[in-house]
Amino acid sequence: MQVVGRGFRVVGVPKTNERGTYLFVDVAIEPRANPGPRELRITTANGVALVAFEILSPLSRAGRFQGFSPADVMYLIMIDRFSDGDPANNDPPQSRGIYDRKNKFYYHGGDLQGVLDRLPYLKDLGVTAVWLTPWYDNYDHPNQIELKEDKPSTGFHGYNPQDFYAVEEHFGTLAKLRELVDAAHRSGIKIIQDEVVNHTGPYHPWVDDPPTPTWFNGTKTNHLKNVFQTWVLHDPRPVERLKRETMEGWFLDFLPDLNQKDPEVSRYLIQNTLWWIGTTGLDGIRMDTWQYVPNTFWRDWNAALKKEFPNFKVVGEVKDGDVVHNSFFQGGRVRFDGVDSGLDSLLDFPLFYPIRHAFAEGHRLDEIPKTLAKDYLYNNPDILVTLLGGHDDGRFMSEKGATLAGLKLANAFVLTTRGVPQLYYGDEIAMTGPDEPTTRGDFPGGFPGDKRNAFLPGGRTREEDDLFYYIRSLTDLHTKLEALRRGALVNLYVSEQQYAYARTTNNSTVVVVLNNDTKATQIEFDVSQTGLPNGAILPDQMRVSRDVIVNNGKVTVTLPERSAAIFRWR
Ligand SMILES: [Ca+2]
Ligand SMILES: [Ca+2]
Ligand SMILES: [Ca+2]
């Protein structure tokens, strides 16, 4: 083993695996090494191989690696289904034949250039952070292992990585990704990467030739199946067999489960994350299938990230409606297992389900404050990512009983309660889709030949336009009013279908009143704990209520059926 070029060297003795198919080499780069190409020269009895290696200049930190906060408005985009900015990559030579817009399980042509082209639209909507579904290279052929409706599927969603160091060719290149991150930053928009480290795609070359004997939990022919007994993960006295099946079982029985307890796997995954952040300048990570990976790995992974990128933030996906369960995974606290995972934030699924029940189906609204009442279990509830829609659930508008008025109410709540609000692409124009993958429909106007362009006002129906501007007025308030970005949440009034709360800072107060009932309402409630003085006049920013005046520490609010008022003081 030799290095060719200056400024780097091999550390220790390189190791090969038993079959001689992998070589593990540690390389140290000198702090003053000049950027540019290098080579590793590997000599064996059978000859010489050269491996290309490149030293990149570190990106300037200004305006990069920013993290996210409750001041942001996050927007989830499924890259393949949002906007096709480069039709030339729709059916690439290396993966010919898995592009078909008529097949909901195939690639549809959306790409990184498409997201780049739509930055002005996102900016106009008031988005400040974009979460993109995974851009890892997925397999180049139909998936014969995972049949959907008895037919082969593809990795259009990005969650079945084939190469952790490459960008999917349907989406673009690493250069295009860097261009997108830079352009987004110039528009005041952060980029959140969606990562997967629990498993690889079913066709990853490691599956037939693992770099170490313990690279995966089990093998293709001999592994546990994930039994999804997730409750045992927070059980201080778990049945070990159930815990192993849940932590180490292969997801859906076909996604090879990486063994993060193998030190080489752990190093590979940590370095891979640092590489994506460092080479692109992105701002945060949404981590898939968080709960199926050991907390000890997360502790080390988060520590490595924060050491290099102190402002960086991570939100984990724990898809569960139980606060007791979800709160166990948030970091900042050593749990009974003796580990602090270091995780900043979680997708707030415990709040997602009551949001759907109340605002889509019209069930009791007080389920929402009842869920928020469990916030004390979290180490930091204010950084949770709140949502009314996502790519793994049917669309809001496809729920039984859903109406535009209900969707407006749900948006009004998500954009005014505590947490980091997250929108799902297309919900702002009331897209429908009852299941996965119809919930991942093509954004109208994002694709060549589309009959209309809903990115532009003229391409939207009157109802869609009305909803779009309603949400835009909410994101506008969220951006302008400090109380909505970082105010404390104070509950003021709860009944079966009405809920009033304030967000307060030292010098500003916003009072939000939601009426989820199908008839008009008048409610009176005490606001003295918000510090609002008697005589204070509060205008409604949404223009559904008359101004209210604080009288004897109380206000009286009259609201039409299924509507939200947002009263602002100072
Ligand atoms: Ca394309
Ligand atoms: Ca591919
Ligand atoms: Ca696992």
XYZ file of C-alpha atoms and ligand atoms in Angstrom:
573
model
C 0.000 0.000 0.000
C 1.405 3.326 -1.082
C -0.012 6.800 -1.356
C 0.679 8.911 -4.423
C 0.721 12.659 -3.840
C 1.513 14.923 -0.904
C -0.389 15.895 2.210
C -1.811 12.563 3.216
C -0.552 9.278 4.560
C -1.708 5.822 5.523
C -2.071 5.266 9.272
C -1.502 1.832 10.757
C -1.564 -1.389 8.815
C -4.297 -1.842 6.203
C -6.483 -4.899 6.739
C -8.189 -7.143 4.231
C -11.258 -9.196 4.970
C -11.146 -12.973 4.938
C -12.259 -13.382 1.333
C -9.874 -10.673 0.178
C -12.740 -8.634 -1.299
C -12.383 -5.534 0.899
C -9.401 -3.527 2.079
C -9.712 -1.296 5.149
C -7.310 1.635 5.034
C -7.075 4.573 7.434
C -5.818 7.735 5.792
C -4.781 10.919 7.625
C -4.974 14.230 5.762
C -2.532 16.884 6.902
C -4.206 20.152 7.943
C -2.359 22.137 5.263
C -2.730 19.613 2.456
C -3.441 21.229 -0.899
C -6.820 20.299 -2.364
C -6.656 18.074 -5.416
C -6.544 14.499 -6.648
C -4.389 11.814 -5.030
C -4.080 8.079 -5.487
C -3.783 4.992 -3.369
C -1.572 2.366 -5.006
C -2.417 -1.154 -3.896
C 0.059 -3.903 -4.753
C -0.787 -7.577 -4.409
C 0.742 -10.787 -5.780
C -1.656 -10.414 -8.723
C -0.696 -6.886 -9.697
C -1.252 -3.216 -8.948
C -4.521 -1.302 -8.573
C -4.844 2.469 -8.355
C -7.675 3.975 -6.313
C -8.572 7.601 -6.924
C -8.789 9.818 -3.851
C -9.526 13.507 -3.695
C -8.817 16.125 -1.073
C -11.464 18.882 -1.184
C -11.181 22.377 0.262
C -13.385 22.724 3.330
C -16.514 24.783 2.662
C -16.720 28.142 4.358
C -18.980 27.870 7.419
C -20.796 31.155 6.863
C -24.456 30.465 6.087
C -23.992 26.684 6.158
C -24.541 23.864 8.671
C -27.239 26.043 10.275
C -29.500 23.538 11.994
C -33.217 24.273 12.291
C -35.374 25.806 14.997
C -39.001 26.651 15.832
C -38.445 29.850 13.820
C -38.420 27.741 10.632
C -41.204 26.549 8.366
C -40.155 23.143 7.051
C -41.504 21.662 3.797
C -41.155 17.997 2.852
C -40.518 17.206 -0.808
C -40.422 13.759 -2.372
C -37.806 14.534 -5.023
C -39.191 12.192 -7.697
C -42.725 13.603 -7.436
C -42.265 17.381 -7.130
C -40.743 18.859 -10.237
C -38.869 17.552 -13.283
C -36.280 20.214 -14.059
C -34.113 18.000 -16.266
C -35.960 15.550 -18.560
C -32.554 14.331 -19.823
C -32.103 12.261 -16.637
C -35.549 10.653 -16.713
C -34.497 7.380 -18.309
C -30.718 7.195 -17.833
C -28.710 4.546 -19.741
C -27.535 2.792 -16.554
C -31.109 2.259 -15.341
C -33.160 2.176 -18.527
C -36.814 1.227 -18.228
C -37.837 2.148 -14.680
C -39.235 5.562 -15.625
C -42.989 5.505 -16.229
C -45.279 8.259 -15.050
C -48.286 5.963 -15.432
C -46.811 3.472 -12.936
C -47.116 4.754 -9.363
C -44.213 2.529 -8.241
C -41.762 3.752 -10.923
C -39.706 6.914 -11.331
C -41.648 9.952 -12.526
C -38.788 12.293 -13.419
C -38.664 14.757 -10.515
C -35.120 15.828 -9.657
C -32.783 18.226 -7.850
C -32.898 20.714 -10.736
C -36.687 20.723 -10.346
C -36.379 21.657 -6.662
C -33.853 24.341 -7.599
C -36.266 25.763 -10.196
C -39.048 25.951 -7.608
C -37.122 27.820 -4.925
C -39.007 31.052 -5.769
C -42.307 29.192 -5.270
C -41.132 27.850 -1.909
C -39.882 31.262 -0.875
C -43.252 32.770 -1.819
C -45.067 30.152 0.289
C -42.930 31.185 3.268
C -40.818 28.040 3.497
C -37.448 28.429 5.264
C -36.249 24.800 5.315
C -36.740 22.014 2.788
C -36.589 18.360 3.824
C -35.799 16.277 0.751
C -36.474 12.537 0.702
C -33.240 10.495 0.317
C -31.069 11.239 -2.672
C -28.796 8.179 -2.247
C -28.289 6.094 -5.353
C -30.916 3.331 -5.349
C -30.871 0.190 -7.545
C -31.042 0.562 -11.316
C -33.627 -2.088 -12.137
C -37.101 -3.174 -11.024
C -37.226 -4.554 -7.506
C -38.328 -8.188 -7.794
C -38.031 -8.763 -4.036
C -40.558 -6.180 -2.888
C -43.667 -6.696 -4.987
C -46.306 -3.982 -4.799
C -49.762 -5.069 -5.839
C -47.983 -8.186 -7.195
C -45.734 -6.118 -9.469
C -42.099 -5.057 -9.195
C -41.444 -1.631 -7.647
C -38.466 0.737 -7.785
C -36.482 2.839 -5.326
C -38.051 6.133 -6.511
C -38.643 7.086 -2.845
C -34.919 6.804 -2.104
C -35.128 4.700 1.058
C -33.305 1.635 -0.343
C -29.695 2.826 -0.674
C -27.439 1.046 -3.116
C -24.473 3.388 -2.656
C -24.221 5.660 0.382
C -21.697 7.865 -1.413
C -23.593 8.586 -4.637
C -26.544 10.651 -5.800
C -29.340 8.788 -7.595
C -28.864 9.315 -11.336
C -32.577 10.056 -11.818
C -32.174 13.009 -9.445
C -28.880 14.524 -10.623
C -25.269 14.630 -9.511
C -23.284 15.618 -6.440
C -22.386 18.869 -8.244
C -26.092 19.578 -8.788
C -26.812 18.865 -5.133
C -24.140 21.343 -4.063
C -25.557 23.883 -6.487
C -29.026 23.349 -4.977
C -27.794 23.760 -1.388
C -25.996 26.992 -2.294
C -28.976 28.369 -4.237
C -31.347 27.483 -1.389
C -29.090 29.269 1.085
C -29.072 32.372 -1.117
C -32.904 32.275 -0.945
C -32.865 31.967 2.854
C -33.895 28.309 2.686
C -32.119 25.550 4.598
C -31.687 22.004 3.298
C -32.487 18.956 5.438
C -31.100 15.613 4.234
C -33.092 12.433 4.745
C -30.717 9.693 5.885
C -31.085 5.949 6.400
C -28.565 3.995 8.477
C -30.747 1.184 9.810
C -30.596 -0.768 6.574
C -29.382 -0.870 3.005
C -31.427 -1.520 -0.102
C -31.972 -5.211 -0.929
C -29.499 -5.113 -3.834
C -26.594 -3.404 -2.085
C -23.373 -5.244 -3.097
C -22.611 -5.786 0.595
C -25.539 -8.199 0.888
C -23.773 -10.940 -1.094
C -20.294 -9.914 -0.003
C -20.260 -8.260 3.430
C -17.008 -6.417 4.248
C -16.900 -8.066 7.696
C -18.620 -11.224 8.999
C -20.777 -9.077 11.322
C -21.583 -6.245 8.858
C -25.274 -7.143 8.907
C -27.501 -8.635 11.575
C -27.890 -12.026 9.899
C -27.618 -12.850 6.210
C -29.920 -12.842 3.203
C -30.972 -16.433 3.869
C -30.721 -16.468 7.659
C -31.992 -13.419 9.527
C -34.651 -12.380 11.987
C -37.746 -10.635 10.682
C -38.664 -7.297 12.258
C -41.720 -8.034 14.392
C -42.315 -4.323 15.191
C -42.802 -4.934 18.927
C -41.528 -1.399 19.397
C -42.843 -1.023 22.931
C -40.067 -3.306 24.174
C -37.542 -0.670 23.035
C -38.507 1.601 25.948
C -39.168 -1.272 28.358
C -36.570 -1.351 31.175
C -37.224 -5.102 31.432
C -37.634 -6.188 27.825
C -38.051 -9.734 26.629
C -34.670 -10.041 24.923
C -35.983 -12.140 22.034
C -38.628 -9.511 21.136
C -36.121 -6.722 21.471
C -33.643 -8.466 19.173
C -36.309 -9.215 16.599
C -37.319 -5.549 16.604
C -33.832 -4.024 16.639
C -32.040 -6.537 14.412
C -34.843 -8.011 12.325
C -34.846 -7.176 8.633
C -37.375 -4.441 7.942
C -40.335 -5.896 5.984
C -38.162 -9.026 5.901
C -36.164 -7.778 2.889
C -34.189 -4.694 3.965
C -30.755 -5.906 5.181
C -30.275 -4.694 8.745
C -26.902 -3.026 9.316
C -25.116 -3.980 12.518
C -24.012 -0.648 13.998
C -22.330 -2.536 16.854
C -19.642 -3.654 14.373
C -17.025 -0.888 14.845
C -16.264 -0.768 11.097
C -19.969 -0.310 10.266
C -20.250 2.408 12.893
C -17.202 4.226 11.502
C -18.447 3.899 7.956
C -21.850 5.393 8.792
C -20.461 8.234 10.921
C -17.920 9.198 8.260
C -20.574 8.996 5.571
C -22.799 11.475 7.419
C -19.872 13.845 8.038
C -18.984 13.568 4.351
C -22.478 14.534 3.121
C -22.634 17.517 5.453
C -19.077 18.624 4.797
C -19.201 18.307 1.009
C -22.592 19.968 0.503
C -23.024 22.491 3.341
C -26.486 21.217 4.280
C -28.188 22.225 7.517
C -29.972 19.325 9.175
C -30.875 15.659 8.957
C -34.147 13.786 9.151
C -33.179 10.272 10.190
C -35.296 7.362 9.006
C -36.284 4.375 11.217
C -34.523 5.873 14.240
C -35.779 3.434 16.859
C -34.346 0.304 15.184
C -30.737 1.428 15.689
C -28.945 1.099 19.070
C -28.807 4.191 21.280
C -25.085 3.625 21.837
C -24.516 4.152 18.109
C -26.649 7.308 18.119
C -24.661 8.676 21.042
C -21.411 8.288 19.073
C -22.934 9.477 15.776
C -24.456 12.613 17.320
C -21.269 13.403 19.238
C -19.219 13.232 16.022
C -21.702 15.499 14.195
C -21.927 18.106 16.921
C -18.168 18.213 17.361
C -17.718 19.245 13.750
C -21.006 21.124 13.202
C -22.177 22.522 16.570
C -25.350 24.224 15.233
C -26.499 21.197 13.277
C -29.885 19.624 14.181
C -31.318 16.152 13.698
C -34.943 15.042 13.718
C -35.615 11.333 14.140
C -38.498 9.345 12.726
C -40.161 7.273 15.434
C -43.522 6.507 13.902
C -45.629 6.025 16.980
C -48.562 7.836 18.531
C -47.508 7.336 22.138
C -45.669 10.186 23.876
C -44.320 7.731 26.463
C -42.635 5.839 23.641
C -41.462 8.777 21.517
C -40.094 10.876 24.348
C -37.785 8.004 25.334
C -35.747 8.600 22.178
C -35.083 12.323 22.602
C -31.589 13.141 23.807
C -30.366 15.608 26.380
C -30.977 13.123 29.178
C -29.405 9.830 30.218
C -32.085 7.135 30.119
C -32.348 3.920 32.150
C -30.034 2.241 29.640
C -27.283 4.639 30.754
C -27.194 6.351 27.355
C -28.053 9.852 26.136
C -28.781 9.377 22.420
C -28.088 13.042 21.700
C -31.141 13.305 19.434
C -32.441 16.878 19.122
C -35.914 16.387 17.752
C -38.581 13.893 16.706
C -41.372 14.017 14.189
C -44.386 14.665 16.414
C -46.536 11.656 15.476
C -48.305 11.636 18.863
C -49.750 15.025 17.845
C -50.246 14.074 14.174
C -53.008 11.543 14.873
C -55.213 13.846 17.015
C -54.704 16.580 14.392
C -56.118 14.221 11.758
C -58.941 13.015 14.022
C -60.031 16.502 15.008
C -59.527 18.602 11.913
C -60.066 16.024 9.138
C -62.625 13.701 10.673
C -64.269 16.309 12.927
C -63.760 14.348 16.152
C -63.069 15.984 19.504
C -60.622 18.879 19.384
C -59.678 18.507 23.036
C -57.611 15.427 22.140
C -54.982 17.957 21.033
C -54.451 19.767 24.368
C -54.707 16.354 26.054
C -51.731 15.213 23.980
C -49.806 18.438 24.570
C -50.350 17.881 28.298
C -47.814 15.039 28.061
C -45.076 17.409 26.880
C -43.376 17.168 30.284
C -42.120 13.713 29.245
C -39.929 15.228 26.531
C -36.591 16.727 27.339
C -37.449 19.585 24.944
C -40.921 19.637 23.370
C -40.359 23.012 21.675
C -38.030 21.541 19.034
C -40.366 18.691 17.985
C -41.386 18.788 14.314
C -45.186 19.142 14.065
C -47.016 17.931 10.983
C -50.439 17.351 9.496
C -49.181 15.307 6.554
C -46.255 13.240 5.332
C -45.199 10.787 2.668
C -46.002 7.620 4.626
C -49.633 8.457 5.356
C -52.634 9.173 3.170
C -53.201 12.838 2.376
C -55.239 14.972 4.779
C -57.822 15.637 2.066
C -58.344 11.898 1.534
C -59.381 11.314 5.151
C -63.038 10.550 5.670
C -64.827 13.821 6.378
C -61.959 16.105 5.294
C -62.884 19.585 4.048
C -60.920 22.650 3.029
C -62.117 24.397 6.205
C -60.683 21.533 8.263
C -57.392 21.652 6.364
C -57.154 25.385 7.010
C -57.758 24.798 10.729
C -55.064 22.114 10.829
C -52.582 24.478 9.177
C -53.581 27.296 11.539
C -52.876 25.010 14.488
C -49.555 23.576 13.239
C -48.237 27.029 12.365
C -49.161 28.575 15.743
C -48.553 25.866 18.357
C -45.153 24.983 19.851
C -42.599 23.104 17.717
C -41.127 23.367 14.245
C -44.010 23.387 11.739
C -43.612 21.013 8.789
C -45.734 21.118 5.635
C -45.988 18.329 3.065
C -45.658 19.274 -0.596
C -49.005 19.613 -2.316
C -51.053 19.907 0.889
C -51.058 23.663 0.229
C -53.190 22.978 -2.851
C -55.257 20.235 -1.183
C -53.786 17.341 -3.161
C -55.424 13.987 -2.483
C -54.107 10.409 -2.229
C -55.504 7.957 0.297
C -52.517 5.657 0.732
C -48.838 5.098 0.028
C -47.810 5.703 -2.757
C -50.839 7.718 -4.030
C -50.001 10.156 -1.220
C -46.808 10.724 -3.241
C -48.566 12.128 -6.302
C -46.963 14.373 -8.916
C -47.277 18.082 -8.169
C -49.390 19.440 -11.044
C -47.235 21.606 -13.290
C -43.972 20.053 -12.187
C -43.745 17.705 -15.173
C -43.504 18.065 -18.965
C -46.914 17.896 -20.598
C -48.889 18.647 -17.408
C -52.253 20.187 -18.261
C -51.899 22.971 -15.713
C -49.237 24.558 -13.551
C -50.328 24.832 -9.921
C -47.009 26.496 -9.043
C -48.560 29.628 -10.546
C -51.767 31.373 -9.421
C -53.310 31.033 -12.884
C -52.857 27.256 -12.772
C -54.748 26.769 -9.525
C -58.501 26.464 -8.996
C -60.208 29.160 -6.924
C -60.308 26.800 -3.909
C -56.647 25.848 -4.281
C -55.650 29.474 -4.590
C -57.693 30.389 -1.531
C -55.968 27.645 0.498
C -52.511 28.561 -0.810
C -52.929 32.196 0.257
C -54.428 31.163 3.592
C -51.328 29.082 4.368
C -49.088 31.840 3.067
C -50.710 34.307 5.465
C -50.011 31.843 8.294
C -46.340 31.361 7.355
C -46.104 35.131 7.050
C -47.403 35.566 10.621
C -45.093 32.802 11.814
C -42.113 34.602 10.323
C -43.151 38.083 11.489
C -44.405 37.439 15.015
C -41.744 36.559 17.529
C -44.363 35.032 19.844
C -45.222 32.409 17.206
C -41.571 31.591 16.634
C -40.386 31.307 20.205
C -43.159 32.248 22.597
C -44.159 30.025 25.501
C -47.370 28.070 24.910
C -50.114 28.936 27.444
C -53.470 27.131 27.338
C -56.465 29.428 27.940
C -59.640 27.534 27.080
C -60.525 23.940 26.218
C -63.879 22.400 25.411
C -64.982 19.569 23.156
C -64.643 21.577 19.920
C -62.998 24.847 20.978
C -59.412 25.469 21.995
C -57.744 28.780 22.820
C -54.085 29.299 23.660
C -51.511 32.049 23.754
C -47.906 32.256 22.700
C -46.092 34.789 24.822
C -42.688 36.420 24.997
C -41.591 39.223 27.320
C -42.985 41.887 25.037
C -45.524 40.265 22.739
C -48.571 38.011 22.927
C -50.544 36.131 20.309
C -53.872 34.529 21.223
C -55.143 31.757 18.948
C -58.751 30.570 19.053
C -59.855 27.471 17.128
C -63.498 26.557 16.582
C -63.690 23.035 15.166
C -67.462 22.883 15.557
C -69.840 22.847 12.581
C -71.676 25.823 14.058
C -70.687 29.303 15.174
C -69.554 29.770 18.755
C -69.070 32.427 21.385
C -66.647 31.736 24.204
C -65.357 33.799 27.100
C -62.061 33.055 28.788
C -59.485 34.444 31.163
C -56.293 35.885 29.674
C -54.788 37.351 32.837
C -51.962 34.789 32.925
C -50.732 36.108 29.552
C -50.101 39.542 31.059
C -52.509 41.284 28.644
C -53.697 44.511 30.334
C -57.336 45.501 30.634
C -58.335 47.662 27.699
C -55.890 45.987 25.327
C -57.394 45.772 21.848
C -56.509 42.650 19.903
C -57.116 42.624 16.152
C -57.596 39.236 14.431
C -54.905 38.713 11.813
C -57.076 36.178 9.941
C -60.063 38.573 9.709
C -62.718 36.116 10.823
C -63.425 37.800 14.181
C -63.984 41.391 15.208
C -61.287 43.002 17.384
C -61.582 41.831 20.970
C -60.949 43.962 24.052
C -59.569 42.664 27.334
C -62.109 43.393 30.069
C -61.687 42.322 33.717
C -58.859 40.037 32.574
C -61.178 38.285 30.110
C -62.017 38.294 26.433
C -65.141 37.195 24.581
C -64.611 35.745 21.119
C -67.253 34.991 18.511
C -66.209 32.705 15.677
C -67.985 31.264 12.643
C -68.146 27.482 12.201
C -64.801 25.707 11.642
C -62.548 28.738 11.743
C -59.443 30.095 13.455
C -58.652 33.559 14.743
C -55.153 34.788 15.553
C -55.196 37.842 17.816
C -52.069 39.882 18.090
C -50.981 42.279 20.797
C -47.936 44.444 19.959
Ca -35.798 14.527 -14.530
Ca -29.701 4.331 -9.349
Ca -31.727 -2.377 13.068
